[in-house]
């Protein structure tokens, strides 16, 4: 064995238990496949692909379609292999050795993880016990660390909390560097920071096709940001990083926005049904604007509840040993049947019906 970089030695990878179960509600995917029309259109386009040629290096057509969706210029759109690769490219360009990245914990673990992999230092601000973010804490972190990049996730993962618009505006007013608003789940909430994006502001908003667009398998994400920033990212990303199939799949998916919006509406109403049902049990439930819900059983240990759900063939995310998330579990909203199955299993467990 040869030694890895010193600063990587202490890093732990990203883990999510993959267990064989009937009901998988652990990774915030869409429970619905894309519409049949999507599959048919993609299959027919694929039969005409020039496989011997590299794909369009800058994914012009896809960027233009995404730009149309949001009413921005194609030069304000950057596309990559999942929003994780979008975040990585941003951090390669704007973080790295000698620079500082700030997060407000608990939040999506990959922000700090990717920042560290680029060699940056990470400063963790703290949310309150109810996971809201105090404006004074934002000021403290910005003044103390002067971060080159600061992250806000709205709705936040794993808490589900929607960040108020004032918090993004506060960051824009006070942050010395780049503000990244991760909106992987924004379609399930009631507002977006997209209309704050402008060439005069150091703000990017990241989005993904993995959730709403039922395309986690394709790995496609993007950001909307200032033109000058997008040109820097284009220098950093590998040539031809976005394959021809993904470019087609993304463009075709965008033709089905009516179906996708119907799926979002179903998931939002199922989320509210799950939330109400959990609140009637001896469980603390956190408000969610996403396609998942964080909850904390009051009388039974979180890890035990997780295992007993697995025993009933239901898999949720075990956050019970994560910092600041004592005893918490996170359930992804599934199909109505999956949700009912989850709720009856959980009800039996917390009421101790064996
Ligand atoms: N941001 C957040 C907040 C997420 O929860 C996730 C997925 N778990 C991602 C980004 C990455 O999504 P993807 O790479 O599938 O686009």
Short mmCIF file of C-alpha atoms and ligand atoms in Angstrom, two decimals:
data_model
loop_
_atom_site.label_atom_id
_atom_site.label_comp_id
_atom_site.label_asym_id
_atom_site.label_seq_id
_atom_site.Cartn_x
_atom_site.Cartn_y
_atom_site.Cartn_z
CA UNK A 1 0.00 0.00 0.00
CA UNK A 2 1.14 3.51 -0.66
CA UNK A 3 -0.03 6.35 1.57
CA UNK A 4 -2.94 8.49 0.49
CA UNK A 5 -2.69 12.31 0.82
CA UNK A 6 -2.19 13.22 4.51
CA UNK A 7 -5.33 15.33 4.65
CA UNK A 8 -7.49 12.49 3.27
CA UNK A 9 -6.34 9.90 5.78
CA UNK A 10 -8.85 10.92 8.45
CA UNK A 11 -11.78 11.20 6.02
CA UNK A 12 -14.59 8.71 6.12
CA UNK A 13 -16.57 8.04 2.92
CA UNK A 14 -20.30 8.63 2.44
CA UNK A 15 -22.39 5.68 3.61
CA UNK A 16 -26.00 4.70 3.22
CA UNK A 17 -26.93 1.17 4.26
CA UNK A 18 -28.26 -0.84 1.30
CA UNK A 19 -30.36 -3.67 2.71
CA UNK A 20 -32.64 -6.00 0.71
CA UNK A 21 -36.18 -4.98 1.67
CA UNK A 22 -39.62 -4.60 0.06
CA UNK A 23 -40.06 -0.92 0.90
CA UNK A 24 -37.04 1.34 0.31
CA UNK A 25 -37.53 4.77 1.81
CA UNK A 26 -33.93 5.71 2.58
CA UNK A 27 -32.38 7.75 -0.24
CA UNK A 28 -34.96 10.41 -1.19
CA UNK A 29 -35.46 9.11 -4.71
CA UNK A 30 -38.76 9.44 -6.54
CA UNK A 31 -40.83 6.28 -5.98
CA UNK A 32 -42.33 6.69 -9.46
CA UNK A 33 -40.65 5.70 -12.72
CA UNK A 34 -40.55 8.38 -15.43
CA UNK A 35 -43.65 8.49 -17.71
CA UNK A 36 -43.87 5.81 -20.45
CA UNK A 37 -43.66 8.57 -23.06
CA UNK A 38 -40.23 9.50 -21.68
CA UNK A 39 -38.92 5.94 -22.07
CA UNK A 40 -40.29 5.61 -25.60
CA UNK A 41 -38.95 8.96 -26.77
CA UNK A 42 -35.53 8.24 -25.27
CA UNK A 43 -35.38 4.76 -26.83
CA UNK A 44 -36.19 6.16 -30.24
CA UNK A 45 -33.63 8.99 -29.98
CA UNK A 46 -30.98 6.52 -28.81
CA UNK A 47 -31.38 4.50 -31.98
CA UNK A 48 -30.07 7.54 -33.89
CA UNK A 49 -27.06 8.34 -31.67
CA UNK A 50 -23.62 8.63 -33.31
CA UNK A 51 -21.90 6.34 -30.81
CA UNK A 52 -18.50 6.74 -32.46
CA UNK A 53 -18.52 10.52 -31.82
CA UNK A 54 -17.90 12.45 -28.64
CA UNK A 55 -21.01 14.17 -27.25
CA UNK A 56 -21.63 17.93 -27.55
CA UNK A 57 -18.92 19.08 -25.18
CA UNK A 58 -20.84 22.00 -23.73
CA UNK A 59 -24.29 20.33 -23.80
CA UNK A 60 -25.65 23.40 -25.62
CA UNK A 61 -29.15 22.11 -26.26
CA UNK A 62 -29.64 20.81 -22.73
CA UNK A 63 -28.40 24.05 -21.22
CA UNK A 64 -30.73 25.99 -23.49
CA UNK A 65 -33.74 23.87 -22.45
CA UNK A 66 -32.91 24.27 -18.73
CA UNK A 67 -32.44 28.01 -19.28
CA UNK A 68 -35.91 28.15 -20.90
CA UNK A 69 -37.42 26.32 -17.94
CA UNK A 70 -36.13 28.98 -15.54
CA UNK A 71 -36.26 32.03 -17.80
CA UNK A 72 -32.49 32.64 -17.67
CA UNK A 73 -29.73 32.79 -20.27
CA UNK A 74 -28.05 29.49 -21.32
CA UNK A 75 -24.70 31.04 -20.32
CA UNK A 76 -26.00 31.06 -16.72
CA UNK A 77 -26.48 27.27 -16.68
CA UNK A 78 -23.85 24.64 -15.83
CA UNK A 79 -24.71 20.92 -16.14
CA UNK A 80 -22.95 17.89 -14.62
CA UNK A 81 -23.29 14.26 -13.48
CA UNK A 82 -25.71 14.79 -10.60
CA UNK A 83 -25.77 17.87 -8.43
CA UNK A 84 -22.95 16.26 -6.45
CA UNK A 85 -20.64 16.78 -9.42
CA UNK A 86 -21.97 20.32 -9.80
CA UNK A 87 -21.02 20.96 -6.15
CA UNK A 88 -17.63 19.33 -6.65
CA UNK A 89 -16.89 21.51 -9.67
CA UNK A 90 -17.90 24.65 -7.76
CA UNK A 91 -15.61 23.65 -4.88
CA UNK A 92 -12.71 22.75 -7.18
CA UNK A 93 -13.00 26.23 -8.68
CA UNK A 94 -13.75 28.29 -5.56
CA UNK A 95 -12.48 26.24 -2.56
CA UNK A 96 -9.28 24.14 -2.50
CA UNK A 97 -6.13 24.44 -0.35
CA UNK A 98 -5.85 27.61 1.72
CA UNK A 99 -9.54 28.45 1.32
CA UNK A 100 -12.46 28.08 3.75
CA UNK A 101 -15.94 26.68 3.28
CA UNK A 102 -18.78 27.24 5.78
CA UNK A 103 -21.80 25.00 6.43
CA UNK A 104 -24.59 25.20 9.00
CA UNK A 105 -24.99 21.82 10.69
CA UNK A 106 -26.76 19.51 10.56
CA UNK A 107 -26.98 19.62 6.79
CA UNK A 108 -26.11 17.59 3.69
CA UNK A 109 -22.85 15.83 4.57
CA UNK A 110 -21.40 16.00 1.08
CA UNK A 111 -20.87 19.77 1.22
CA UNK A 112 -18.21 19.44 3.92
CA UNK A 113 -16.95 16.13 2.52
CA UNK A 114 -16.32 17.44 -1.00
CA UNK A 115 -14.84 20.68 0.38
CA UNK A 116 -12.31 18.64 2.40
CA UNK A 117 -11.45 16.46 -0.58
CA UNK A 118 -10.55 19.63 -2.52
CA UNK A 119 -8.17 20.51 0.34
CA UNK A 120 -10.25 23.35 1.82
CA UNK A 121 -10.85 23.93 5.56
CA UNK A 122 -14.42 23.58 6.73
CA UNK A 123 -16.03 25.77 9.38
CA UNK A 124 -19.26 24.41 10.82
CA UNK A 125 -21.90 26.84 12.05
CA UNK A 126 -24.57 25.48 14.38
CA UNK A 127 -28.34 25.39 13.98
CA UNK A 128 -30.63 25.56 17.01
CA UNK A 129 -32.23 22.51 18.67
CA UNK A 130 -35.23 22.90 16.32
CA UNK A 131 -32.76 23.05 13.38
CA UNK A 132 -33.59 26.66 12.47
CA UNK A 133 -30.71 29.00 11.77
CA UNK A 134 -30.26 32.04 13.99
CA UNK A 135 -29.21 35.16 12.00
CA UNK A 136 -26.70 35.93 14.79
CA UNK A 137 -25.01 32.56 14.17
CA UNK A 138 -24.76 33.38 10.47
CA UNK A 139 -23.06 36.69 11.32
CA UNK A 140 -20.73 34.98 13.80
CA UNK A 141 -19.55 32.43 11.22
CA UNK A 142 -19.16 34.96 8.41
CA UNK A 143 -17.27 37.43 10.60
CA UNK A 144 -15.08 34.76 12.22
CA UNK A 145 -14.18 32.63 9.20
CA UNK A 146 -14.67 34.94 6.18
CA UNK A 147 -15.51 31.83 4.12
CA UNK A 148 -14.72 31.72 0.41
CA UNK A 149 -17.83 29.59 -0.08
CA UNK A 150 -20.89 29.32 2.19
CA UNK A 151 -23.62 26.70 1.80
CA UNK A 152 -27.30 26.83 2.58
CA UNK A 153 -29.57 23.88 1.75
CA UNK A 154 -33.23 24.66 1.25
CA UNK A 155 -35.15 22.55 1.99
CA UNK A 156 -32.40 21.25 4.23
CA UNK A 157 -31.35 17.59 4.26
CA UNK A 158 -31.83 15.69 6.55
CA UNK A 159 -34.10 18.06 8.52
CA UNK A 160 -36.55 19.01 5.73
CA UNK A 161 -36.62 22.61 6.95
CA UNK A 162 -37.21 25.33 4.35
CA UNK A 163 -34.82 28.23 4.85
CA UNK A 164 -36.56 31.63 4.86
CA UNK A 165 -35.75 34.00 2.01
CA UNK A 166 -34.32 36.50 4.54
CA UNK A 167 -31.56 34.02 5.41
CA UNK A 168 -30.40 33.86 1.78
CA UNK A 169 -30.63 37.65 1.54
CA UNK A 170 -28.62 37.96 4.75
CA UNK A 171 -25.89 35.73 3.31
CA UNK A 172 -25.84 37.76 0.11
CA UNK A 173 -25.52 40.98 2.09
CA UNK A 174 -22.80 39.72 4.48
CA UNK A 175 -20.85 36.85 2.91
CA UNK A 176 -17.42 37.82 1.56
CA UNK A 177 -17.40 34.99 -1.00
CA UNK A 178 -19.66 32.70 -2.98
CA UNK A 179 -23.13 31.71 -1.68
CA UNK A 180 -24.35 28.27 -2.78
CA UNK A 181 -28.03 27.48 -2.22
CA UNK A 182 -28.54 23.74 -2.67
CA UNK A 183 -32.11 23.30 -3.91
CA UNK A 184 -32.12 19.54 -4.55
CA UNK A 185 -35.63 19.44 -3.04
CA UNK A 186 -36.96 22.91 -3.89
CA UNK A 187 -39.82 21.71 -6.11
CA UNK A 188 -41.45 20.22 -2.99
CA UNK A 189 -41.36 23.56 -1.15
CA UNK A 190 -43.00 26.91 -1.63
CA UNK A 191 -40.17 29.17 -2.72
CA UNK A 192 -36.89 29.21 -4.63
CA UNK A 193 -33.83 31.45 -4.58
CA UNK A 194 -33.61 31.23 -8.39
CA UNK A 195 -35.00 34.72 -8.90
CA UNK A 196 -32.11 36.14 -6.86
CA UNK A 197 -29.57 34.82 -9.37
CA UNK A 198 -28.01 37.66 -11.33
CA UNK A 199 -24.62 38.40 -12.89
CA UNK A 200 -24.09 41.07 -10.24
CA UNK A 201 -24.42 38.64 -7.28
CA UNK A 202 -22.07 35.81 -6.18
CA UNK A 203 -24.97 33.35 -5.85
CA UNK A 204 -25.51 29.92 -7.40
CA UNK A 205 -28.59 27.71 -7.01
CA UNK A 206 -28.08 23.97 -7.57
CA UNK A 207 -30.78 21.56 -8.74
CA UNK A 208 -31.04 17.89 -9.62
CA UNK A 209 -32.99 15.56 -11.93
CA UNK A 210 -32.69 12.82 -9.28
CA UNK A 211 -35.84 13.62 -7.29
CA UNK A 212 -38.68 15.38 -9.12
CA UNK A 213 -37.64 14.17 -12.55
CA UNK A 214 -37.50 10.47 -11.50
CA UNK A 215 -34.00 10.18 -12.93
CA UNK A 216 -31.66 9.29 -10.06
CA UNK A 217 -30.33 6.47 -12.25
CA UNK A 218 -29.16 8.90 -14.94
CA UNK A 219 -27.07 11.20 -12.65
CA UNK A 220 -27.89 14.66 -13.91
CA UNK A 221 -27.79 17.95 -12.04
CA UNK A 222 -27.20 21.62 -12.81
CA UNK A 223 -26.76 25.07 -11.39
CA UNK A 224 -28.02 28.49 -12.32
CA UNK A 225 -25.52 31.24 -11.55
CA UNK A 226 -23.69 34.26 -12.94
CA UNK A 227 -22.26 33.90 -16.45
CA UNK A 228 -18.72 34.73 -15.26
CA UNK A 229 -18.88 31.87 -12.73
CA UNK A 230 -20.22 29.35 -15.24
CA UNK A 231 -17.26 30.11 -17.56
CA UNK A 232 -14.85 29.32 -14.72
CA UNK A 233 -16.60 25.98 -14.07
CA UNK A 234 -16.36 25.12 -17.76
CA UNK A 235 -12.57 25.42 -17.45
CA UNK A 236 -12.45 23.05 -14.46
CA UNK A 237 -14.73 20.23 -15.56
CA UNK A 238 -13.34 17.35 -17.64
CA UNK A 239 -13.88 17.51 -21.40
CA UNK A 240 -16.97 15.58 -22.56
CA UNK A 241 -17.96 14.81 -18.97
CA UNK A 242 -21.66 14.67 -19.87
CA UNK A 243 -22.41 11.67 -22.06
CA UNK A 244 -24.76 11.74 -25.02
CA UNK A 245 -27.42 9.54 -23.35
CA UNK A 246 -27.69 11.83 -20.35
CA UNK A 247 -27.92 14.94 -22.50
CA UNK A 248 -30.81 13.37 -24.41
CA UNK A 249 -32.50 12.03 -21.29
CA UNK A 250 -32.42 15.46 -19.64
CA UNK A 251 -33.88 17.23 -22.68
CA UNK A 252 -36.63 14.67 -23.10
CA UNK A 253 -37.52 14.75 -19.38
CA UNK A 254 -38.13 18.49 -19.63
CA UNK A 255 -40.92 17.82 -22.16
CA UNK A 256 -42.85 16.04 -19.41
CA UNK A 257 -43.08 18.81 -16.86
CA UNK A 258 -46.87 18.39 -16.48
CA UNK A 259 -46.45 14.74 -15.43
CA UNK A 260 -43.54 15.64 -13.17
CA UNK A 261 -45.56 18.38 -11.46
CA UNK A 262 -48.38 15.88 -10.86
CA UNK A 263 -45.89 13.56 -9.19
CA UNK A 264 -44.65 16.39 -7.00
CA UNK A 265 -48.25 17.20 -5.96
CA UNK A 266 -48.88 13.54 -5.04
CA UNK A 267 -45.67 13.38 -3.01
CA UNK A 268 -46.46 16.63 -1.18
CA UNK A 269 -49.91 15.39 -0.20
CA UNK A 270 -48.46 12.03 0.89
CA UNK A 271 -45.80 13.87 2.89
CA UNK A 272 -48.53 15.75 4.73
CA UNK A 273 -50.44 12.53 5.37
CA UNK A 274 -47.31 10.86 6.83
CA UNK A 275 -46.54 13.92 8.94
CA UNK A 276 -50.05 13.99 10.42
CA UNK A 277 -49.96 10.26 11.13
CA UNK A 278 -46.54 10.49 12.81
CA UNK A 279 -47.68 13.43 14.94
CA UNK A 280 -50.48 11.26 16.38
CA UNK A 281 -47.82 8.81 17.68
CA UNK A 282 -45.30 9.32 20.52
CA UNK A 283 -42.90 10.80 17.98
CA UNK A 284 -41.44 14.30 17.45
CA UNK A 285 -41.88 15.26 13.81
CA UNK A 286 -39.99 18.07 12.08
CA UNK A 287 -41.76 20.24 9.48
CA UNK A 288 -40.66 19.32 5.99
CA UNK A 289 -40.76 21.14 2.66
CA UNK A 290 -39.04 18.20 0.92
CA UNK A 291 -39.90 14.63 -0.18
CA UNK A 292 -38.78 13.19 3.17
CA UNK A 293 -39.49 13.69 6.86
CA UNK A 294 -37.16 13.66 9.86
CA UNK A 295 -38.66 12.25 13.04
CA UNK A 296 -37.58 11.21 16.53
CA UNK A 297 -39.36 8.46 18.48
CA UNK A 298 -39.83 9.64 22.07
CA UNK A 299 -39.83 6.39 24.01
CA UNK A 300 -37.91 3.90 21.88
CA UNK A 301 -34.27 4.21 20.86
CA UNK A 302 -33.92 5.33 17.20
CA UNK A 303 -31.55 2.54 16.21
CA UNK A 304 -33.96 -0.05 17.64
CA UNK A 305 -36.84 1.44 15.67
CA UNK A 306 -34.70 1.38 12.50
CA UNK A 307 -33.85 -2.31 13.00
CA UNK A 308 -37.45 -3.24 13.76
CA UNK A 309 -38.57 -1.48 10.59
CA UNK A 310 -35.96 -3.48 8.63
CA UNK A 311 -37.30 -6.64 10.29
CA UNK A 312 -40.67 -5.65 8.77
CA UNK A 313 -38.96 -5.10 5.38
CA UNK A 314 -39.07 -1.29 5.50
CA UNK A 315 -35.80 0.65 5.10
CA UNK A 316 -35.49 4.27 6.29
CA UNK A 317 -32.34 6.33 6.89
CA UNK A 318 -30.79 5.85 10.30
CA UNK A 319 -29.50 9.26 11.40
CA UNK A 320 -29.65 8.31 15.08
CA UNK A 321 -25.89 8.31 15.60
CA UNK A 322 -25.13 11.38 13.46
CA UNK A 323 -23.90 14.47 15.29
CA UNK A 324 -26.80 16.67 16.51
CA UNK A 325 -29.42 14.15 15.33
CA UNK A 326 -29.68 11.90 18.38
CA UNK A 327 -32.32 9.23 17.90
CA UNK A 328 -33.55 10.69 14.60
CA UNK A 329 -34.68 8.71 11.56
CA UNK A 330 -35.51 10.04 8.10
CA UNK A 331 -38.19 8.56 5.88
CA UNK A 332 -38.48 9.29 2.15
CA UNK A 333 -42.02 9.75 0.87
CA UNK A 334 -42.84 6.70 -1.23
CA UNK A 335 -45.92 5.54 -3.13
CA UNK A 336 -49.19 5.70 -1.15
CA UNK A 337 -48.97 1.92 -0.54
CA UNK A 338 -45.36 2.08 0.64
CA UNK A 339 -46.20 4.93 2.99
CA UNK A 340 -49.12 3.03 4.46
CA UNK A 341 -46.88 0.03 4.98
CA UNK A 342 -44.26 2.19 6.69
CA UNK A 343 -46.87 3.83 8.94
CA UNK A 344 -48.44 0.57 10.05
CA UNK A 345 -45.02 -0.97 10.79
CA UNK A 346 -43.94 2.09 12.77
CA UNK A 347 -47.24 2.28 14.66
CA UNK A 348 -46.83 -1.35 15.72
CA UNK A 349 -43.25 -0.73 16.82
CA UNK A 350 -43.83 2.40 18.92
CA UNK A 351 -46.98 0.91 20.46
CA UNK A 352 -44.97 -2.25 21.11
CA UNK A 353 -47.46 -4.59 19.39
CA UNK A 354 -45.42 -7.68 18.73
N1 LIG B 1 -27.92 17.99 -2.47
C1 LIG B 1 -28.70 17.46 -1.53
C2 LIG B 1 -29.18 18.35 -0.42
C3 LIG B 1 -29.04 16.10 -1.56
O1 LIG B 1 -29.77 15.57 -0.58
C4 LIG B 1 -28.56 15.30 -2.62
C5 LIG B 1 -28.90 13.84 -2.75
N2 LIG B 1 -28.92 13.10 -1.65
C6 LIG B 1 -27.75 15.90 -3.57
C7 LIG B 1 -27.46 17.24 -3.48
C8 LIG B 1 -27.12 15.12 -4.69
O2 LIG B 1 -28.03 14.72 -5.61
P1 LIG B 1 -27.60 14.18 -7.04
O3 LIG B 1 -26.11 14.07 -7.08
O4 LIG B 1 -28.32 12.89 -7.17
O5 LIG B 1 -28.12 15.22 -7.99
#
